[in-house]
Amino acid sequence: MKIIISEIPDEGIEVKFKETIISDDSSYPTQAQMRINRTDKEVLISGKIDANVELRCSRCLKDFRLMLNIAVDVVYNPVEDLKGEEKHELKHDELDMGFYSGDELDLSELVKEQIILNIPMKPLCNELCRGICLKCGADLNEGNCGCSEKGTDSRLEILKKLLNKGV
Ligand SMILES: [Zn+2]
Ligand SMILES: [Zn+2]
């Protein structure tokens, strides 16, 4: 979804849209609601994004879907201003900054950036996910595989062998 900056009325506009954002080989069904205001050259966007993202659990490696609820607060300035002698003062330190060029601002790009920024680095399908057994690869969420009951952890076994060699 794109907006024409010169068409933003003085009182601002409220936009709501649904879109499936494509990033690399993932697609994220997304709903966004934003308030857009313009002051001279600045475009202020605030609102929220709800995105349904598919992730892979960092413990059990299973794919799962997660709903991201992202609060947006971004100030856009014309990219042309960056070139000028009079560099932009960062008066909006506390806010995210963005740049637009020409008279158009692509809200889909904004949504995409926000989703990527908010995807967890180490996603977990569940806080209590038990992961997979390092020895046999069984999903421990589905029950105990029995490896630990037989006593040894493969890493410990290797360590023991190394220690034995040294003696
Ligand atoms: Zn998991
Ligand atoms: Zn096992």
PDB file of C-alpha atoms and ligand atoms in Angstrom:
ATOM      1  CA  MET A   1       0.000   0.000   0.000  1.00  0.00           C
ATOM      2  CA  LYS A   2       1.360   3.370  -1.040  1.00  0.00           C
ATOM      3  CA  ILE A   3       0.384   6.833   0.006  1.00  0.00           C
ATOM      4  CA  ILE A   4       0.854  10.088  -1.860  1.00  0.00           C
ATOM      5  CA  ILE A   5       2.395  12.501   0.573  1.00  0.00           C
ATOM      6  CA  SER A   6       1.013  15.696  -0.957  1.00  0.00           C
ATOM      7  CA  GLU A   7      -2.465  14.231  -0.618  1.00  0.00           C
ATOM      8  CA  ILE A   8      -2.265  13.779   3.141  1.00  0.00           C
ATOM      9  CA  PRO A   9      -4.767  16.278   4.549  1.00  0.00           C
ATOM     10  CA  ASP A  10      -3.775  18.722   7.316  1.00  0.00           C
ATOM     11  CA  GLU A  11      -5.785  16.787   9.858  1.00  0.00           C
ATOM     12  CA  GLY A  12      -4.001  13.571   8.935  1.00  0.00           C
ATOM     13  CA  ILE A  13      -5.446  10.308   7.764  1.00  0.00           C
ATOM     14  CA  GLU A  14      -6.223   6.957   9.246  1.00  0.00           C
ATOM     15  CA  VAL A  15      -5.440   3.928   7.142  1.00  0.00           C
ATOM     16  CA  LYS A  16      -6.257   0.296   7.627  1.00  0.00           C
ATOM     17  CA  PHE A  17      -5.110  -2.412   5.326  1.00  0.00           C
ATOM     18  CA  LYS A  18      -4.525  -6.105   5.002  1.00  0.00           C
ATOM     19  CA  GLU A  19      -1.671  -7.384   2.997  1.00  0.00           C
ATOM     20  CA  THR A  20       0.506 -10.434   2.685  1.00  0.00           C
ATOM     21  CA  ILE A  21       4.087  -9.314   3.018  1.00  0.00           C
ATOM     22  CA  ILE A  22       6.652 -11.353   1.135  1.00  0.00           C
ATOM     23  CA  SER A  23      10.187 -11.464   2.437  1.00  0.00           C
ATOM     24  CA  ASP A  24      12.689 -13.919   0.978  1.00  0.00           C
ATOM     25  CA  ASP A  25      10.805 -17.198   0.939  1.00  0.00           C
ATOM     26  CA  SER A  26       8.426 -16.350   3.751  1.00  0.00           C
ATOM     27  CA  SER A  27       5.018 -14.774   3.534  1.00  0.00           C
ATOM     28  CA  TYR A  28       3.380 -12.960   6.405  1.00  0.00           C
ATOM     29  CA  PRO A  29      -0.344 -12.273   6.402  1.00  0.00           C
ATOM     30  CA  THR A  30      -0.547  -8.848   7.966  1.00  0.00           C
ATOM     31  CA  GLN A  31      -3.096  -6.347   9.197  1.00  0.00           C
ATOM     32  CA  ALA A  32      -2.108  -2.781   9.852  1.00  0.00           C
ATOM     33  CA  GLN A  33      -3.775   0.269  11.238  1.00  0.00           C
ATOM     34  CA  MET A  34      -1.965   3.572  11.084  1.00  0.00           C
ATOM     35  CA  ARG A  35      -2.411   7.239  11.647  1.00  0.00           C
ATOM     36  CA  ILE A  36      -0.490   9.422   9.238  1.00  0.00           C
ATOM     37  CA  ASN A  37       0.225  13.089   9.826  1.00  0.00           C
ATOM     38  CA  ARG A  38       2.303  15.522   7.889  1.00  0.00           C
ATOM     39  CA  THR A  39       4.116  18.596   9.087  1.00  0.00           C
ATOM     40  CA  ASP A  40       5.827  20.515   6.327  1.00  0.00           C
ATOM     41  CA  LYS A  41       8.180  17.798   5.051  1.00  0.00           C
ATOM     42  CA  GLU A  42       7.959  15.320   7.855  1.00  0.00           C
ATOM     43  CA  VAL A  43       5.573  12.429   7.736  1.00  0.00           C
ATOM     44  CA  LEU A  44       4.680  10.917  11.078  1.00  0.00           C
ATOM     45  CA  ILE A  45       3.304   7.422  11.192  1.00  0.00           C
ATOM     46  CA  SER A  46       2.034   5.705  14.276  1.00  0.00           C
ATOM     47  CA  GLY A  47      -0.110   2.695  14.728  1.00  0.00           C
ATOM     48  CA  LYS A  48       0.036  -1.027  14.999  1.00  0.00           C
ATOM     49  CA  ILE A  49       0.782  -4.044  12.895  1.00  0.00           C
ATOM     50  CA  ASP A  50      -0.436  -7.561  13.509  1.00  0.00           C
ATOM     51  CA  ALA A  51       1.542 -10.071  11.540  1.00  0.00           C
ATOM     52  CA  ASN A  52       1.267 -13.805  11.410  1.00  0.00           C
ATOM     53  CA  VAL A  53       4.770 -15.145  10.952  1.00  0.00           C
ATOM     54  CA  GLU A  54       6.045 -18.634  10.440  1.00  0.00           C
ATOM     55  CA  LEU A  55       9.119 -19.462  12.464  1.00  0.00           C
ATOM     56  CA  ARG A  56      11.266 -22.446  13.250  1.00  0.00           C
ATOM     57  CA  CYS A  57      11.722 -23.279  16.899  1.00  0.00           C
ATOM     58  CA  SER A  58      15.363 -22.921  17.875  1.00  0.00           C
ATOM     59  CA  ARG A  59      15.092 -25.891  20.254  1.00  0.00           C
ATOM     60  CA  CYS A  60      12.971 -28.533  18.569  1.00  0.00           C
ATOM     61  CA  LEU A  61      13.281 -27.199  14.985  1.00  0.00           C
ATOM     62  CA  LYS A  62       9.574 -27.493  14.402  1.00  0.00           C
ATOM     63  CA  ASP A  63       7.808 -24.849  12.314  1.00  0.00           C
ATOM     64  CA  PHE A  64       5.156 -22.880  14.097  1.00  0.00           C
ATOM     65  CA  ARG A  65       3.184 -19.690  13.581  1.00  0.00           C
ATOM     66  CA  LEU A  66       3.331 -16.713  15.852  1.00  0.00           C
ATOM     67  CA  MET A  67       1.271 -13.549  15.993  1.00  0.00           C
ATOM     68  CA  LEU A  68       3.458 -10.471  16.243  1.00  0.00           C
ATOM     69  CA  ASN A  69       1.835  -7.321  17.595  1.00  0.00           C
ATOM     70  CA  ILE A  70       4.049  -4.430  16.729  1.00  0.00           C
ATOM     71  CA  ALA A  71       3.652  -0.827  17.801  1.00  0.00           C
ATOM     72  CA  VAL A  72       4.848   1.580  15.139  1.00  0.00           C
ATOM     73  CA  ASP A  73       6.157   5.094  15.643  1.00  0.00           C
ATOM     74  CA  VAL A  74       8.201   6.329  12.733  1.00  0.00           C
ATOM     75  CA  VAL A  75       9.109   9.734  11.353  1.00  0.00           C
ATOM     76  CA  TYR A  76       9.881  10.011   7.658  1.00  0.00           C
ATOM     77  CA  ASN A  77      11.918  12.767   6.095  1.00  0.00           C
ATOM     78  CA  PRO A  78      12.643  13.403   2.443  1.00  0.00           C
ATOM     79  CA  VAL A  79      15.818  11.626   1.417  1.00  0.00           C
ATOM     80  CA  GLU A  80      16.822  14.736  -0.570  1.00  0.00           C
ATOM     81  CA  ASP A  81      17.361  16.583   2.704  1.00  0.00           C
ATOM     82  CA  LEU A  82      20.252  14.301   3.545  1.00  0.00           C
ATOM     83  CA  LYS A  83      22.373  15.684   0.732  1.00  0.00           C
ATOM     84  CA  GLY A  84      22.101  19.287   1.804  1.00  0.00           C
ATOM     85  CA  GLU A  85      24.811  21.260   3.593  1.00  0.00           C
ATOM     86  CA  GLU A  86      22.407  21.703   6.426  1.00  0.00           C
ATOM     87  CA  LYS A  87      22.307  18.154   7.744  1.00  0.00           C
ATOM     88  CA  HIS A  88      19.220  16.960   9.501  1.00  0.00           C
ATOM     89  CA  GLU A  89      19.183  17.414  13.223  1.00  0.00           C
ATOM     90  CA  LEU A  90      18.137  14.261  14.955  1.00  0.00           C
ATOM     91  CA  LYS A  91      15.444  15.808  17.011  1.00  0.00           C
ATOM     92  CA  HIS A  92      13.450  12.614  17.073  1.00  0.00           C
ATOM     93  CA  ASP A  93      16.019  10.470  18.792  1.00  0.00           C
ATOM     94  CA  GLU A  94      13.436   8.448  20.588  1.00  0.00           C
ATOM     95  CA  LEU A  95      11.631   7.531  17.403  1.00  0.00           C
ATOM     96  CA  ASP A  96      12.473   5.424  14.424  1.00  0.00           C
ATOM     97  CA  MET A  97      13.517   7.370  11.386  1.00  0.00           C
ATOM     98  CA  GLY A  98      12.801   6.665   7.787  1.00  0.00           C
ATOM     99  CA  PHE A  99      13.266   8.422   4.470  1.00  0.00           C
ATOM    100  CA  TYR A 100      11.054   8.834   1.486  1.00  0.00           C
ATOM    101  CA  SER A 101      11.868  10.074  -1.948  1.00  0.00           C
ATOM    102  CA  GLY A 102       9.558  11.935  -4.273  1.00  0.00           C
ATOM    103  CA  ASP A 103       5.968  12.209  -3.224  1.00  0.00           C
ATOM    104  CA  GLU A 104       5.332   8.610  -2.371  1.00  0.00           C
ATOM    105  CA  LEU A 105       5.682   6.551   0.754  1.00  0.00           C
ATOM    106  CA  ASP A 106       5.365   2.809   0.653  1.00  0.00           C
ATOM    107  CA  LEU A 107       3.618   1.559   3.765  1.00  0.00           C
ATOM    108  CA  SER A 108       4.191  -2.041   2.751  1.00  0.00           C
ATOM    109  CA  GLU A 109       7.941  -1.442   2.980  1.00  0.00           C
ATOM    110  CA  LEU A 110       7.505   0.038   6.421  1.00  0.00           C
ATOM    111  CA  VAL A 111       5.460  -2.964   7.514  1.00  0.00           C
ATOM    112  CA  LYS A 112       8.050  -5.354   6.114  1.00  0.00           C
ATOM    113  CA  GLU A 113      10.922  -3.598   7.911  1.00  0.00           C
ATOM    114  CA  GLN A 114       9.008  -3.618  11.168  1.00  0.00           C
ATOM    115  CA  ILE A 115       8.220  -7.312  10.908  1.00  0.00           C
ATOM    116  CA  ILE A 116      11.835  -8.207  10.185  1.00  0.00           C
ATOM    117  CA  LEU A 117      13.004  -6.076  13.122  1.00  0.00           C
ATOM    118  CA  ASN A 118      10.570  -7.788  15.444  1.00  0.00           C
ATOM    119  CA  ILE A 119      11.101 -11.409  14.551  1.00  0.00           C
ATOM    120  CA  PRO A 120      12.712 -13.099  17.539  1.00  0.00           C
ATOM    121  CA  MET A 121      16.335 -14.182  17.066  1.00  0.00           C
ATOM    122  CA  LYS A 122      15.799 -17.441  18.917  1.00  0.00           C
ATOM    123  CA  PRO A 123      12.175 -18.321  18.419  1.00  0.00           C
ATOM    124  CA  LEU A 124      10.576 -20.852  20.707  1.00  0.00           C
ATOM    125  CA  CYS A 125       7.424 -22.762  19.830  1.00  0.00           C
ATOM    126  CA  ASN A 126       6.673 -22.673  23.527  1.00  0.00           C
ATOM    127  CA  GLU A 127       8.536 -21.265  26.532  1.00  0.00           C
ATOM    128  CA  LEU A 128       8.656 -24.775  27.916  1.00  0.00           C
ATOM    129  CA  CYS A 129       9.844 -26.467  24.739  1.00  0.00           C
ATOM    130  CA  ARG A 130      12.127 -29.349  25.702  1.00  0.00           C
ATOM    131  CA  GLY A 131      13.891 -29.483  22.371  1.00  0.00           C
ATOM    132  CA  ILE A 132      15.303 -32.574  20.748  1.00  0.00           C
ATOM    133  CA  CYS A 133      17.516 -35.252  22.194  1.00  0.00           C
ATOM    134  CA  LEU A 134      21.107 -34.565  21.170  1.00  0.00           C
ATOM    135  CA  LYS A 135      21.765 -38.262  20.970  1.00  0.00           C
ATOM    136  CA  CYS A 136      18.901 -39.765  19.004  1.00  0.00           C
ATOM    137  CA  GLY A 137      17.142 -36.671  17.662  1.00  0.00           C
ATOM    138  CA  ALA A 138      13.782 -37.525  19.205  1.00  0.00           C
ATOM    139  CA  ASP A 139      11.405 -34.677  19.964  1.00  0.00           C
ATOM    140  CA  LEU A 140      11.400 -34.588  23.759  1.00  0.00           C
ATOM    141  CA  ASN A 141       8.056 -32.761  23.782  1.00  0.00           C
ATOM    142  CA  GLU A 142       6.498 -36.009  22.636  1.00  0.00           C
ATOM    143  CA  GLY A 143       7.920 -37.967  25.511  1.00  0.00           C
ATOM    144  CA  ASN A 144      11.201 -39.195  26.842  1.00  0.00           C
ATOM    145  CA  CYS A 145      13.288 -41.103  24.315  1.00  0.00           C
ATOM    146  CA  GLY A 146      15.051 -43.071  27.005  1.00  0.00           C
ATOM    147  CA  CYS A 147      18.604 -41.957  26.200  1.00  0.00           C
ATOM    148  CA  SER A 148      19.086 -40.100  29.448  1.00  0.00           C
ATOM    149  CA  GLU A 149      17.794 -43.107  31.385  1.00  0.00           C
ATOM    150  CA  LYS A 150      20.536 -45.251  29.903  1.00  0.00           C
ATOM    151  CA  GLY A 151      22.778 -42.903  31.714  1.00  0.00           C
ATOM    152  CA  THR A 152      25.119 -41.170  29.361  1.00  0.00           C
ATOM    153  CA  ASP A 153      25.098 -38.059  27.313  1.00  0.00           C
ATOM    154  CA  SER A 154      27.028 -38.406  24.084  1.00  0.00           C
ATOM    155  CA  ARG A 155      29.054 -35.290  24.823  1.00  0.00           C
ATOM    156  CA  LEU A 156      30.056 -36.695  28.186  1.00  0.00           C
ATOM    157  CA  GLU A 157      31.024 -39.957  26.540  1.00  0.00           C
ATOM    158  CA  ILE A 158      33.361 -38.158  24.156  1.00  0.00           C
ATOM    159  CA  LEU A 159      34.853 -36.192  27.007  1.00  0.00           C
ATOM    160  CA  LYS A 160      35.470 -39.397  28.955  1.00  0.00           C
ATOM    161  CA  LYS A 161      37.267 -40.971  26.018  1.00  0.00           C
ATOM    162  CA  LEU A 162      39.475 -37.930  25.671  1.00  0.00           C
ATOM    163  CA  LEU A 163      40.271 -37.961  29.362  1.00  0.00           C
ATOM    164  CA  ASN A 164      41.076 -41.658  29.287  1.00  0.00           C
ATOM    165  CA  LYS A 165      43.505 -41.117  26.436  1.00  0.00           C
ATOM    166  CA  GLY A 166      45.340 -38.475  28.422  1.00  0.00           C
ATOM    167  CA  VAL A 167      45.902 -40.702  31.430  1.00  0.00           C
TER     168      VAL A 167
HETATM  169 ZN    ZN B   1      10.126 -26.154  20.131  1.00  0.00          ZN
HETATM  170 ZN    ZN B   2      17.374 -39.771  22.726  1.00  0.00          ZN
END
